[in-house]
Coordinates of C-alpha atoms in Angstrom, one line a residue:
Chain A
M240 CA 28.0 -30.4 32.7
T241 CA 29.1 -27.1 30.9
K242 CA 29.1 -23.3 32.3
L243 CA 26.6 -23.3 29.5
M244 CA 22.9 -21.6 29.8
P245 CA 20.5 -21.6 27.4
V246 CA 17.7 -19.7 28.1
L247 CA 17.3 -17.1 25.2
S248 CA 18.4 -19.6 22.8
A249 CA 16.7 -22.8 24.9
H250 CA 14.1 -23.6 22.1
W251 CA 15.9 -22.6 18.8
D252 CA 16.6 -26.3 17.9
E253 CA 12.8 -26.6 17.3
K254 CA 11.8 -26.2 13.7
D255 CA 8.9 -24.4 14.8
S256 CA 10.9 -22.2 17.1
F257 CA 9.4 -18.9 15.1
T258 CA 6.2 -19.3 15.3
M259 CA 3.6 -18.2 18.0
A260 CA 2.4 -22.1 18.4
G261 CA 6.4 -23.2 19.1
Y262 CA 6.7 -20.0 21.2
K263 CA 3.0 -20.7 23.3
R264 CA 4.7 -24.3 23.9
H265 CA 7.2 -23.4 26.5
G266 CA 4.9 -20.5 28.2
G267 CA 5.4 -18.2 25.5
Y268 CA 3.2 -15.0 26.5
D269 CA 2.9 -15.8 30.1
A270 CA 5.1 -13.6 31.8
A271 CA 3.3 -10.6 29.5
A272 CA 0.1 -11.9 31.2
K273 CA 1.7 -12.1 34.5
A274 CA 3.0 -8.6 34.3
L275 CA 0.2 -6.6 33.2
K276 CA -1.5 -8.1 36.7
M277 CA 1.4 -6.3 38.3
E278 CA 1.7 -2.7 38.9
P279 CA 3.6 -1.1 36.3
D280 CA 6.4 0.4 39.2
A281 CA 6.4 -3.3 40.3
V282 CA 7.4 -4.3 37.2
I283 CA 10.6 -1.7 36.9
Q284 CA 11.4 -2.6 40.6
L285 CA 11.5 -6.2 39.1
V286 CA 14.1 -5.6 36.4
K287 CA 15.9 -3.6 38.4
D288 CA 16.6 -6.2 41.3
S289 CA 17.2 -8.4 38.5
G290 CA 20.5 -6.6 37.8
L291 CA 19.8 -7.0 34.1
R292 CA 21.8 -4.4 31.9
G293 CA 22.1 -3.4 28.5
R294 CA 23.3 -5.8 26.0
G295 CA 23.8 -3.6 23.2
G296 CA 27.4 -2.8 24.3
A297 CA 26.8 0.2 27.1
G298 CA 26.0 -2.0 29.8
F299 CA 23.6 0.6 31.3
P300 CA 21.4 -1.2 34.0
T301 CA 17.7 -1.7 31.9
G302 CA 15.4 -1.2 35.0
M303 CA 17.1 2.2 36.2
K304 CA 16.6 3.3 32.4
W305 CA 12.8 2.4 32.7
G306 CA 13.0 4.3 35.8
F307 CA 13.9 7.2 34.5
I308 CA 11.0 7.7 32.5
P309 CA 8.7 11.0 34.3
Q310 CA 5.3 9.6 35.2
G311 CA 2.1 11.3 35.4
D312 CA 3.6 13.9 32.9
N313 CA 0.5 13.3 30.4
K314 CA 2.7 13.2 27.7
D315 CA 2.8 10.2 24.9
H316 CA 6.0 7.9 26.3
Y317 CA 7.6 5.6 23.5
L318 CA 9.7 2.3 23.8
V319 CA 12.1 1.8 20.7
V320 CA 14.3 -1.5 20.2
N321 CA 17.1 -1.0 18.5
A322 CA 17.8 -4.0 16.2
D323 CA 20.0 -2.3 13.9
E324 CA 22.6 -4.8 14.8
S325 CA 25.5 -3.8 12.7
E326 CA 28.8 -3.8 15.1
P327 CA 31.5 -5.6 13.4
G328 CA 31.3 -8.9 14.2
T329 CA 28.3 -9.0 16.0
C330 CA 25.7 -11.5 15.4
K331 CA 23.5 -12.2 18.0
D332 CA 20.3 -10.4 18.1
M333 CA 19.8 -11.6 13.7
P334 CA 19.7 -15.1 14.5
L335 CA 17.6 -14.2 17.6
L336 CA 14.5 -12.7 16.0
L337 CA 15.0 -15.5 13.0
A338 CA 14.6 -18.0 15.6
N339 CA 12.1 -16.5 17.8
P340 CA 10.8 -13.2 17.3
H341 CA 8.2 -13.8 19.8
V342 CA 10.0 -13.3 22.9
L343 CA 11.0 -9.7 21.8
L344 CA 7.6 -8.9 21.4
E345 CA 6.6 -9.9 24.8
G346 CA 9.4 -8.2 26.3
M347 CA 8.4 -5.1 24.3
I348 CA 4.9 -5.4 25.8
I349 CA 5.7 -5.8 29.5
A350 CA 8.4 -3.1 29.0
S351 CA 5.8 -0.9 27.5
Y352 CA 3.7 -1.1 30.2
A353 CA 6.3 -0.8 32.6
I354 CA 7.3 2.8 31.3
R355 CA 3.2 3.5 30.6
A356 CA 4.2 3.5 26.7
K357 CA 1.1 3.0 24.4
Y358 CA 3.1 2.7 21.3
A359 CA 6.3 0.6 20.7
F360 CA 8.8 0.3 17.8
V361 CA 11.3 -2.1 16.3
Y362 CA 13.6 -0.6 14.3
V363 CA 15.2 -3.6 12.1
R364 CA 18.4 -3.0 10.1
G365 CA 17.4 -3.2 6.5
E366 CA 19.8 -5.8 5.2
V367 CA 18.4 -8.9 6.8
T368 CA 14.9 -9.7 4.6
H369 CA 14.1 -13.0 5.9
V370 CA 14.3 -11.6 9.7
V371 CA 12.3 -8.6 8.7
R372 CA 9.6 -11.0 7.5
R373 CA 10.1 -13.5 10.7
V374 CA 9.2 -9.9 13.0
Q375 CA 6.5 -8.9 10.7
Q376 CA 4.6 -11.9 11.1
A377 CA 4.8 -12.2 14.4
I378 CA 3.7 -9.2 15.0
E379 CA 0.6 -9.8 12.7
D380 CA 0.2 -13.0 14.9
A381 CA 0.4 -11.2 18.4
Y382 CA -2.4 -8.8 17.0
K383 CA -4.5 -11.8 15.9
A384 CA -3.8 -13.0 19.3
G385 CA -5.1 -10.0 21.0
Y386 CA -1.4 -9.6 23.0
L387 CA -1.0 -6.3 21.1
G388 CA -3.9 -3.5 20.1
K389 CA -6.6 -2.7 22.3
N390 CA -7.1 -4.2 25.3
I391 CA -4.5 -6.4 25.3
F392 CA -4.8 -9.6 27.5
G393 CA -8.0 -8.2 28.5
S394 CA -6.6 -5.8 30.9
G395 CA -8.0 -2.2 29.5
V396 CA -4.1 -1.3 28.0
D397 CA -3.8 -0.4 24.4
L398 CA -0.5 -1.0 22.8
E399 CA 0.5 -0.5 19.0
L400 CA 3.7 -2.1 17.7
V401 CA 5.3 -1.0 14.6
M402 CA 8.5 -2.3 12.8
H403 CA 10.4 0.3 11.1
V404 CA 13.4 -1.2 8.7
G405 CA 16.3 0.7 8.6
A406 CA 18.2 1.4 4.9
G407 CA 22.0 0.4 5.8
A408 CA 23.5 2.8 7.7
Y409 CA 25.9 1.6 10.9
I410 CA 25.3 4.9 12.7
C411 CA 21.6 4.3 12.8
G412 CA 22.4 1.8 16.0
E413 CA 23.6 4.9 17.8
E414 CA 20.3 5.5 20.0
T415 CA 19.7 9.6 19.3
A416 CA 20.8 8.3 15.5
L417 CA 18.3 5.6 15.4
L418 CA 15.7 8.2 16.8
D419 CA 16.2 10.7 14.3
S420 CA 16.2 7.9 11.4
L421 CA 12.4 6.8 12.9
E422 CA 11.4 10.5 12.7
G423 CA 12.3 10.3 9.1
F424 CA 15.4 12.5 8.8
R425 CA 19.1 11.8 8.1
G426 CA 20.3 9.6 10.6
Q427 CA 22.8 11.9 12.5
P428 CA 23.6 11.5 16.5
R429 CA 21.9 14.4 18.9
L430 CA 23.8 16.1 21.6
R431 CA 22.9 14.7 24.8
P432 CA 21.6 15.8 27.4
P433 CA 18.6 16.0 26.9
F434 CA 18.5 12.2 27.1
P435 CA 16.1 10.1 25.3
A436 CA 14.3 9.4 28.7
I437 CA 13.4 13.1 28.5
A438 CA 13.2 14.1 24.6
G439 CA 13.5 10.9 22.7
L440 CA 11.2 10.1 19.9
Y441 CA 9.2 13.3 18.8
A442 CA 10.8 14.6 21.6
R443 CA 8.6 12.6 24.2
P444 CA 10.0 10.4 26.9
T445 CA 11.5 7.2 25.3
V446 CA 13.3 4.1 26.6
V447 CA 15.8 2.8 23.7
N448 CA 17.0 -0.8 24.8
N449 CA 18.7 -3.3 22.6
V450 CA 16.9 -6.8 21.3
E451 CA 18.4 -9.1 24.1
S452 CA 17.8 -6.8 26.6
I453 CA 14.4 -6.6 26.3
A454 CA 14.4 -10.3 25.1
S455 CA 15.4 -11.2 28.4
V456 CA 13.2 -9.4 30.3
P457 CA 10.2 -12.4 29.7
S458 CA 12.4 -14.9 31.8
I459 CA 12.9 -12.2 34.6
I460 CA 9.3 -12.2 34.3
A461 CA 8.7 -15.8 34.5
N462 CA 11.4 -17.0 36.9
G463 CA 12.0 -14.0 39.0
A464 CA 14.5 -11.4 39.9
E465 CA 16.8 -14.1 42.0
W466 CA 16.8 -16.5 39.4
F467 CA 18.4 -14.1 36.9
S468 CA 20.9 -12.4 39.4
S469 CA 21.9 -16.1 40.6
M470 CA 23.9 -16.2 37.4
G471 CA 26.7 -14.2 36.7
T472 CA 29.1 -12.0 38.4
E473 CA 28.7 -9.4 41.6
K474 CA 27.5 -6.7 38.9
S475 CA 27.0 -8.3 36.0
K476 CA 24.1 -10.4 36.6
G477 CA 22.3 -13.1 34.3
M478 CA 23.0 -15.0 31.0
T479 CA 24.0 -13.8 27.6
L480 CA 24.5 -14.6 24.1
Y481 CA 28.6 -14.9 23.1
S482 CA 29.3 -15.0 19.5
L483 CA 31.9 -16.8 18.5
S484 CA 33.5 -16.2 14.9
G485 CA 36.8 -16.3 13.0
H486 CA 39.6 -18.6 12.8
V487 CA 38.1 -21.1 15.2
Q488 CA 37.1 -24.8 14.5
N489 CA 33.4 -24.2 15.1
P490 CA 32.1 -21.0 15.1
G491 CA 28.9 -20.3 16.7
Q492 CA 26.3 -18.8 19.5
F493 CA 27.1 -19.7 23.3
E494 CA 24.8 -18.7 25.6
A495 CA 26.1 -18.4 28.7
P496 CA 26.6 -16.6 32.5
L497 CA 28.4 -13.3 32.3
G498 CA 31.8 -13.7 33.1
I499 CA 33.0 -17.0 31.3
T500 CA 36.3 -16.7 29.9
L501 CA 37.3 -17.1 26.0
R502 CA 39.2 -20.0 27.2
E503 CA 36.3 -21.8 28.3
I504 CA 34.5 -21.0 25.1
L505 CA 37.2 -21.9 23.0
E506 CA 37.5 -24.9 24.9
L507 CA 33.5 -25.9 24.2
A508 CA 33.9 -24.8 20.6
G509 CA 37.3 -27.6 19.7
G510 CA 39.6 -24.5 19.9
I511 CA 41.7 -22.4 17.0
R512 CA 41.9 -24.2 13.8
P513 CA 43.8 -27.2 13.3
G514 CA 47.4 -26.1 12.9
H515 CA 47.5 -22.4 14.1
Q516 CA 47.4 -20.2 17.5
L517 CA 45.4 -17.4 18.4
K518 CA 46.7 -13.8 17.9
F519 CA 44.1 -11.3 18.4
W520 CA 40.6 -10.9 19.2
T521 CA 37.8 -8.5 20.1
P522 CA 35.7 -9.0 23.1
G523 CA 32.8 -7.1 21.8
G524 CA 33.3 -6.2 18.5
S525 CA 35.9 -3.7 16.3
S526 CA 34.8 -0.8 18.7
T527 CA 36.1 -2.4 21.3
P528 CA 39.9 -2.4 22.1
I529 CA 41.2 -5.7 20.6
F530 CA 43.0 -8.5 23.2
T531 CA 45.7 -11.3 22.8
A532 CA 46.4 -14.8 24.2
D533 CA 47.3 -13.1 27.5
H534 CA 43.9 -12.5 28.1
L535 CA 42.2 -15.8 27.6
D536 CA 41.5 -16.0 31.0
T537 CA 39.6 -12.4 31.4
P538 CA 36.2 -12.6 32.8
L539 CA 33.9 -11.6 30.0
D540 CA 31.8 -9.6 32.0
Y541 CA 31.5 -5.7 32.0
E542 CA 34.0 -5.1 34.7
G543 CA 36.4 -7.7 34.0
V544 CA 37.1 -6.8 30.7
A545 CA 37.0 -2.8 31.2
A546 CA 39.6 -3.9 34.3
A547 CA 41.8 -5.5 31.2
G548 CA 41.4 -2.6 29.2
S549 CA 38.3 -3.3 26.5
M550 CA 34.8 -3.4 26.6
L551 CA 32.2 -6.1 26.7
G552 CA 30.7 -4.6 24.0
T553 CA 28.1 -6.8 22.4
K554 CA 30.4 -10.2 23.7
A555 CA 31.2 -10.8 19.7
L556 CA 34.5 -12.5 19.9
Q557 CA 36.3 -12.4 16.6
I558 CA 39.2 -14.4 16.6
F559 CA 42.0 -14.2 14.4
D560 CA 45.4 -16.5 14.3
E561 CA 48.6 -16.0 13.7
T562 CA 48.1 -15.9 9.6
T563 CA 46.4 -12.8 10.3
C564 CA 47.7 -9.1 9.3
V565 CA 47.0 -6.9 12.1
V566 CA 47.6 -4.0 10.1
R567 CA 45.1 -5.3 7.4
A568 CA 42.6 -6.2 9.7
V569 CA 42.7 -2.5 11.1
L570 CA 42.7 -0.9 7.9
R571 CA 39.7 -2.6 7.0
W572 CA 37.6 -1.7 10.3
S573 CA 39.2 1.9 9.6
E574 CA 37.9 1.9 6.1
F575 CA 34.5 0.8 7.7
Y576 CA 34.5 3.9 10.0
E577 CA 35.5 6.4 7.5
H578 CA 32.5 4.9 5.3
E579 CA 30.2 5.1 8.1
S580 CA 30.8 8.1 9.7
C581 CA 27.7 10.4 9.4
G582 CA 29.7 13.7 8.4
K583 CA 28.2 15.5 11.6
C584 CA 31.1 16.0 13.8
T585 CA 34.6 17.5 12.3
P586 CA 36.8 14.8 14.0
C587 CA 35.0 12.0 13.3
R588 CA 34.4 12.9 9.8
E589 CA 37.8 14.5 9.0
G590 CA 39.9 11.9 10.9
T591 CA 38.6 8.7 10.2
Y592 CA 39.3 9.8 6.4
W593 CA 43.3 10.4 7.5
L594 CA 43.3 7.6 9.9
V595 CA 42.6 5.4 6.5
Q596 CA 45.1 7.4 4.4
I597 CA 48.0 6.5 7.0
I598 CA 47.2 3.3 7.6
Q599 CA 46.7 2.3 3.5
D600 CA 50.6 3.7 3.2
L601 CA 51.3 1.7 6.2
E602 CA 50.3 -1.6 4.8
N603 CA 51.2 -0.9 1.7
G604 CA 54.8 -0.3 2.8
K605 CA 55.1 3.3 2.1
G606 CA 54.6 4.1 5.8
T607 CA 57.1 5.5 8.3
E608 CA 57.6 4.7 11.8
A609 CA 56.8 8.3 12.5
D610 CA 53.2 7.4 10.9
L611 CA 52.6 5.3 14.1
E612 CA 53.3 8.8 16.5
K613 CA 50.7 10.5 13.9
L614 CA 48.1 7.7 14.2
L615 CA 48.1 8.0 17.9
D616 CA 47.9 11.7 18.1
L617 CA 45.0 11.7 15.5
C618 CA 43.0 9.2 17.7
D619 CA 43.6 11.1 20.5
N620 CA 42.3 14.4 18.4
I621 CA 39.2 11.9 18.1
M622 CA 38.4 10.5 21.3
G623 CA 36.0 11.4 23.4
R624 CA 35.5 14.8 20.9
S625 CA 32.5 13.8 19.0
F626 CA 28.5 13.9 19.6
C627 CA 28.5 9.8 19.7
A628 CA 30.7 7.0 20.4
L629 CA 31.8 6.2 16.6
G630 CA 34.6 8.2 16.5
D631 CA 35.5 6.7 19.9
G632 CA 34.8 3.4 18.3
A633 CA 37.4 4.3 15.3
T634 CA 40.4 4.7 17.5
S635 CA 40.0 1.6 19.5
P636 CA 41.4 -1.3 17.0
I637 CA 44.1 1.5 16.3
T638 CA 45.4 2.4 19.4
S639 CA 44.9 -1.2 21.0
S640 CA 47.0 -2.9 18.0
I641 CA 49.6 -0.4 18.2
K642 CA 50.5 -1.2 21.7
Y643 CA 50.0 -4.9 21.3
F644 CA 51.7 -5.2 17.9
R645 CA 53.8 -2.3 17.5
D646 CA 56.8 -4.5 16.0
E647 CA 54.2 -5.8 13.2
Y648 CA 53.8 -2.4 12.1
I649 CA 57.6 -1.5 12.0
A650 CA 58.1 -4.7 9.8
H651 CA 55.7 -3.3 7.5
V652 CA 58.2 -0.2 7.3
T653 CA 61.2 -2.2 7.2
N654 CA 60.0 -5.0 4.9
Q655 CA 58.4 -1.7 2.5
G656 CA 55.1 -4.0 2.5
C657 CA 52.8 -6.4 4.1
P658 CA 54.8 -9.7 5.2
F659 CA 51.9 -11.6 5.3
D660 CA 50.2 -13.9 2.7
P661 CA 46.2 -13.1 2.8
H662 CA 45.2 -16.2 1.0
A663 CA 47.1 -18.3 4.0
S664 CA 44.2 -16.8 6.3
T665 CA 41.3 -18.0 4.3
L666 CA 39.6 -20.9 4.9
F667 CA 40.2 -22.1 1.9
A668 CA 44.2 -22.2 2.6
G669 CA 45.9 -25.4 1.7
T670 CA 43.2 -25.5 -1.4
K671 CA 44.1 -24.5 -4.6
V672 CA 43.5 -20.8 -5.1
G673 CA 39.9 -20.3 -6.6
A674 CA 38.6 -23.5 -5.9
Chain B
M157 CA 6.5 3.9 -13.7
A158 CA 3.3 4.7 -13.3
Y159 CA 1.8 4.1 -10.0
T160 CA -1.3 2.7 -9.7
E161 CA -4.2 3.2 -7.7
Q162 CA -3.7 0.6 -5.3
D163 CA 0.4 1.2 -4.7
L164 CA -1.2 4.6 -3.4
V165 CA -3.4 3.2 -1.1
T166 CA -0.8 1.2 -0.1
M167 CA 1.2 4.2 0.7
D168 CA -1.9 5.9 2.9
S169 CA -1.5 2.7 4.4
I170 CA 2.1 2.7 5.5
I171 CA 1.8 6.4 6.5
A172 CA -0.8 5.0 8.8
R173 CA 1.6 3.0 10.9
Y174 CA 2.9 6.1 12.4
P175 CA 1.7 8.8 14.8
R176 CA 3.6 11.3 12.5
K177 CA 4.0 10.9 9.0
R178 CA 7.2 12.0 8.5
S179 CA 8.1 8.8 9.8
A180 CA 6.9 6.9 6.7
I181 CA 9.6 8.6 4.6
M182 CA 11.9 5.3 5.1
P183 CA 9.5 2.6 4.0
L184 CA 7.8 4.9 1.4
L185 CA 11.3 4.9 -0.2
H186 CA 11.5 1.2 -0.1
F187 CA 8.0 0.9 -1.3
T188 CA 9.0 3.0 -4.4
Q189 CA 11.9 1.1 -4.7
S190 CA 10.2 -2.0 -4.9
R191 CA 8.1 -0.4 -7.8
D192 CA 10.8 1.5 -10.0
G193 CA 14.0 -0.7 -8.8
F194 CA 15.9 2.2 -7.6
I195 CA 14.8 5.9 -6.0
T196 CA 13.6 8.0 -9.3
G197 CA 12.8 11.2 -8.9
E198 CA 8.8 10.4 -10.0
G199 CA 9.4 8.5 -6.0
I200 CA 10.9 11.0 -4.5
E201 CA 8.4 13.5 -6.2
L202 CA 5.4 11.1 -5.1
I203 CA 6.9 11.0 -1.3
A204 CA 7.4 14.5 -1.0
K205 CA 3.3 15.0 -1.9
K206 CA 2.2 12.4 0.5
L207 CA 4.2 13.9 3.4
D208 CA 4.1 17.0 2.4
L209 CA 7.9 17.5 2.4
A210 CA 10.0 19.5 -0.1
T211 CA 11.7 16.9 -2.6
A212 CA 14.9 18.0 -1.5
E213 CA 14.0 17.2 2.2
V214 CA 13.0 13.5 1.0
S215 CA 16.4 13.2 -1.4
A216 CA 18.2 13.8 1.6
V217 CA 16.9 11.2 3.5
S218 CA 17.3 8.9 0.7
T219 CA 21.1 9.9 -0.1
F220 CA 22.2 8.9 3.3
Y221 CA 21.3 5.3 3.4
T222 CA 23.3 3.1 1.3
Q223 CA 20.3 0.4 0.5
Y224 CA 18.7 3.2 -1.4
K225 CA 19.6 3.1 -4.8
R226 CA 20.6 5.8 -7.0
K227 CA 20.7 3.8 -10.1
P228 CA 19.3 0.4 -11.5
V229 CA 20.8 -2.6 -9.8
G230 CA 20.2 -6.3 -11.0
E231 CA 17.3 -8.3 -10.6
Y232 CA 19.5 -10.5 -8.3
H233 CA 21.8 -7.7 -6.2
V234 CA 24.9 -9.4 -4.8
G235 CA 26.5 -8.0 -2.1
V236 CA 30.0 -9.8 -0.7
C237 CA 30.9 -8.8 2.8
T238 CA 34.1 -7.6 2.6
N239 CA 34.6 -6.1 6.4
T240 CA 37.5 -7.4 8.7
L241 CA 36.2 -10.6 9.6
C242 CA 34.5 -12.0 6.7
A243 CA 37.2 -10.2 4.3
I244 CA 40.2 -12.3 6.0
M245 CA 38.0 -15.6 6.1
G246 CA 38.0 -15.5 2.1
G247 CA 35.3 -12.3 1.7
D248 CA 38.1 -10.5 -0.5
E249 CA 39.0 -13.3 -2.3
I250 CA 35.2 -14.1 -3.3
F251 CA 34.8 -10.5 -4.2
S252 CA 37.7 -10.2 -6.8
G253 CA 36.5 -13.4 -8.0
L254 CA 32.9 -12.2 -8.7
K255 CA 34.2 -9.2 -10.0
D256 CA 37.1 -11.3 -12.7
H257 CA 33.7 -13.5 -13.2
L258 CA 31.3 -11.2 -14.2
G259 CA 33.1 -8.6 -15.7
I260 CA 32.1 -5.6 -13.7
E261 CA 33.2 -3.7 -10.8
N262 CA 31.9 -2.5 -7.2
D263 CA 28.6 -1.0 -7.8
G264 CA 28.7 -2.4 -11.4
V265 CA 25.3 -4.5 -13.4
T266 CA 26.2 -7.2 -15.8
A267 CA 24.8 -6.3 -19.4
D268 CA 22.1 -8.6 -18.9
G269 CA 20.8 -6.7 -16.0
K270 CA 20.8 -9.9 -13.8
V271 CA 23.3 -9.2 -11.4
S272 CA 24.6 -6.3 -10.0
L273 CA 27.7 -6.9 -7.5
E274 CA 28.7 -4.6 -4.1
H275 CA 31.1 -4.8 -1.5
I276 CA 29.0 -4.6 1.8
E277 CA 30.0 -4.0 5.7
C278 CA 29.2 -6.2 8.4
N279 CA 25.7 -8.3 7.8
A280 CA 25.4 -9.4 11.8
A281 CA 26.1 -13.1 10.4
C282 CA 30.0 -13.6 11.2
D283 CA 29.7 -17.2 12.4
F284 CA 28.8 -18.2 8.8
A285 CA 31.7 -16.6 7.4
P286 CA 32.5 -15.5 4.8
V287 CA 28.9 -14.4 3.9
V288 CA 27.4 -13.4 0.8
M289 CA 24.2 -11.7 0.4
A290 CA 22.0 -11.6 -2.4
N291 CA 18.8 -9.0 -2.2
W292 CA 19.3 -9.0 1.2
E293 CA 19.3 -12.6 1.7
F294 CA 21.7 -15.0 3.4
Y295 CA 24.1 -16.9 1.9
D296 CA 26.2 -18.4 4.6
N297 CA 29.6 -20.2 4.4
Q298 CA 30.6 -19.1 0.5
T299 CA 33.8 -19.9 -1.3
V300 CA 35.4 -18.2 -4.5
Q301 CA 33.6 -21.1 -6.2
S302 CA 30.4 -21.1 -4.6
A303 CA 29.8 -17.7 -5.0
K304 CA 30.7 -18.0 -9.0
D305 CA 28.0 -20.8 -9.0
L306 CA 25.4 -18.7 -7.4
V307 CA 25.6 -15.4 -9.6
D308 CA 25.9 -18.7 -12.8
S309 CA 22.3 -19.6 -11.4
M310 CA 21.0 -16.0 -11.4
R311 CA 22.2 -15.3 -15.2
A312 CA 20.3 -18.6 -16.2
G313 CA 17.3 -17.4 -14.5
K314 CA 17.4 -20.3 -11.6
P315 CA 19.2 -18.6 -8.9
K316 CA 19.8 -20.9 -6.2
P317 CA 18.2 -20.5 -2.8
P318 CA 19.4 -18.8 0.0
T319 CA 20.7 -20.8 3.3
R320 CA 18.8 -19.0 5.8
G321 CA 16.0 -17.6 4.0
P322 CA 12.8 -18.4 1.7
D323 CA 13.0 -21.6 -0.3
S324 CA 13.7 -19.5 -3.4
L325 CA 15.5 -16.3 -3.7
P326 CA 13.1 -13.3 -4.8
T327 CA 13.8 -10.1 -7.2
W328 CA 15.4 -7.0 -5.8
K329 CA 11.9 -5.3 -6.2
E330 CA 9.9 -8.2 -4.5
N331 CA 12.3 -7.5 -1.4
S332 CA 12.0 -4.4 -1.6
A333 CA 8.7 -4.2 -0.7
V334 CA 9.3 -6.6 2.5
L335 CA 11.5 -4.0 3.5
A336 CA 8.7 -1.5 3.3
G337 CA 6.8 -3.9 5.8
L338 CA 4.5 -5.4 2.9
N339 CA 3.8 -9.4 4.0
D340 CA 4.8 -11.5 1.3
G341 CA 3.6 -14.7 3.4
R342 CA 6.7 -16.5 3.0
S343 CA 8.0 -15.9 6.6
A344 CA 7.7 -19.6 7.4
E345 CA 10.3 -20.8 4.6
G346 CA 13.5 -21.7 5.4
V347 CA 15.0 -23.1 8.4
Q348 CA 14.6 -21.2 12.1
A349 CA 18.1 -21.4 12.6
G350 CA 21.7 -22.4 10.8
E351 CA 23.9 -24.8 12.8
P352 CA 26.0 -22.4 14.2
S353 CA 23.4 -20.5 15.7
L354 CA 22.8 -24.0 17.5
L355 CA 26.3 -25.1 18.7
G356 CA 25.7 -23.5 22.1
L357 CA 22.6 -24.9 23.1
K358 CA 23.4 -28.7 21.3
I359 CA 27.0 -28.7 23.6
S360 CA 24.6 -27.9 26.6
K361 CA 22.0 -30.4 26.0
K362 CA 24.6 -33.2 25.2
G363 CA 26.4 -31.8 28.5
A364 CA 23.4 -32.0 30.5
K365 CA 22.8 -35.9 29.2
G366 CA 26.4 -37.1 29.7

């Protein structure tokens, strides 16, 4: 037996897993029918009891988020699902939606009912046309089946569900920027408070949840809170998708209870690519401080990763072996943050620009040892000084890589250039260049 | 180009999806891009008129998002992921290989108008690295040679199909319409999942049997 626990991914190997028929074959939409017969508050309580926490990175308890929506306020409420998956390394929500968009729709029906929303949106990133097709078709099929629209499931409840497609802006994965984008503006974060639960979409009470969080809800309704909370660790309950990529023998998706370790996942995946060793990795995307081989046994749950000095994030395990130049890796991430900074806050807008200049110099052998202190000082002036977490995220790869690989930065200075051969880290290494 | 009566009806139907019409600005930009190939002054004016906004307000939104193009792209717009993981796994070599092969730079278009090239950020397919996108369809596990073959097939008018996508590659304009939320009826084409997406599931099933 392995430690794996496929729930969300349980039927992805069936050719028609993305269709209504494929979904119904395994009890699809039964959980929504069941939930609609419960009191909305009881649905919220059940999700609270399950211990489900946000799978988009922050790990906020999902049921508690729903509970923050004021009831009886005579205002429209909204559910918005964040399918803007763009954090470097993160690749779980897109395959989920490609293989099974209906589980998200069913979760959205349940969540909308619980928070008394009559309108729900799914904000899908714009660079994934086939995912957009699958979601669009699933919505149309759910309307035809009477699961969306007026009087859904004959319950007297109405729900409109709209897909909204982004247009290439990482920042729109930040929930308040996403709301601005959905309202038809440039996607820039808002000052909080007020939080979206009080003033979200169109200044109305709004829940914003990640795809995987909402897609987990039907299984919780179907199997109960105890079933879900029996998986995982003390404060990190349930199963989740771990995405393994990079210099490994077999990259892919691994659904397992929270708390599995990278060592265990690597064993299942056949380890690092032959003849090489693990050098550094991200536990949850580029915004989470990097780890090294010393962290192979860190439990990959919210608390375990935090205690080791990083964040669980999106569980995007990007693996780099000893052929990889850490300065080059960090430079490329820094260029990403500079490009994606929305420009609203000065520390992030200007800071990411200067970070790139300095790391570029280091990588090209024009840096000095004093540049390392300058980098850390800049990071200190960005961290915690912007509206949203993009600026914070930009500092994570830099501060953590200097912590673990200061010698390698110094080697770029003394060597007056990068000591690595970039071709050696490609998948085509060993073959003729250009082959 | 001139917008037809049918186009205007379609735009109204897009606006009708939302509780407040300004929310329709992004799908309308995708829609005008599907007609004009990029964001034109005419498209901006039409959207502004439909939504009772100033053209400056629509321009402000369109210039914020990188998928809205300010000049024509190729019939097939190719994006090479050069974010850290893909870059290191081979994306940088693929990108420079394509630039040499096509004789264009980043954001360039071939003289025949068939292919344009852009380096892109993480496209949520890291377990399929190195990743190339064309008209925002997935071409997984690319090499320098496979990427060159891909653009050659485009220039020959017979683009290779995506690895996880429809059975044939739609044009830039056709896919822009899909992003506007207009169903092209092709959702059932292609695989439900790529092999890496199924890896954990397969290992789990094997473990359960053994």
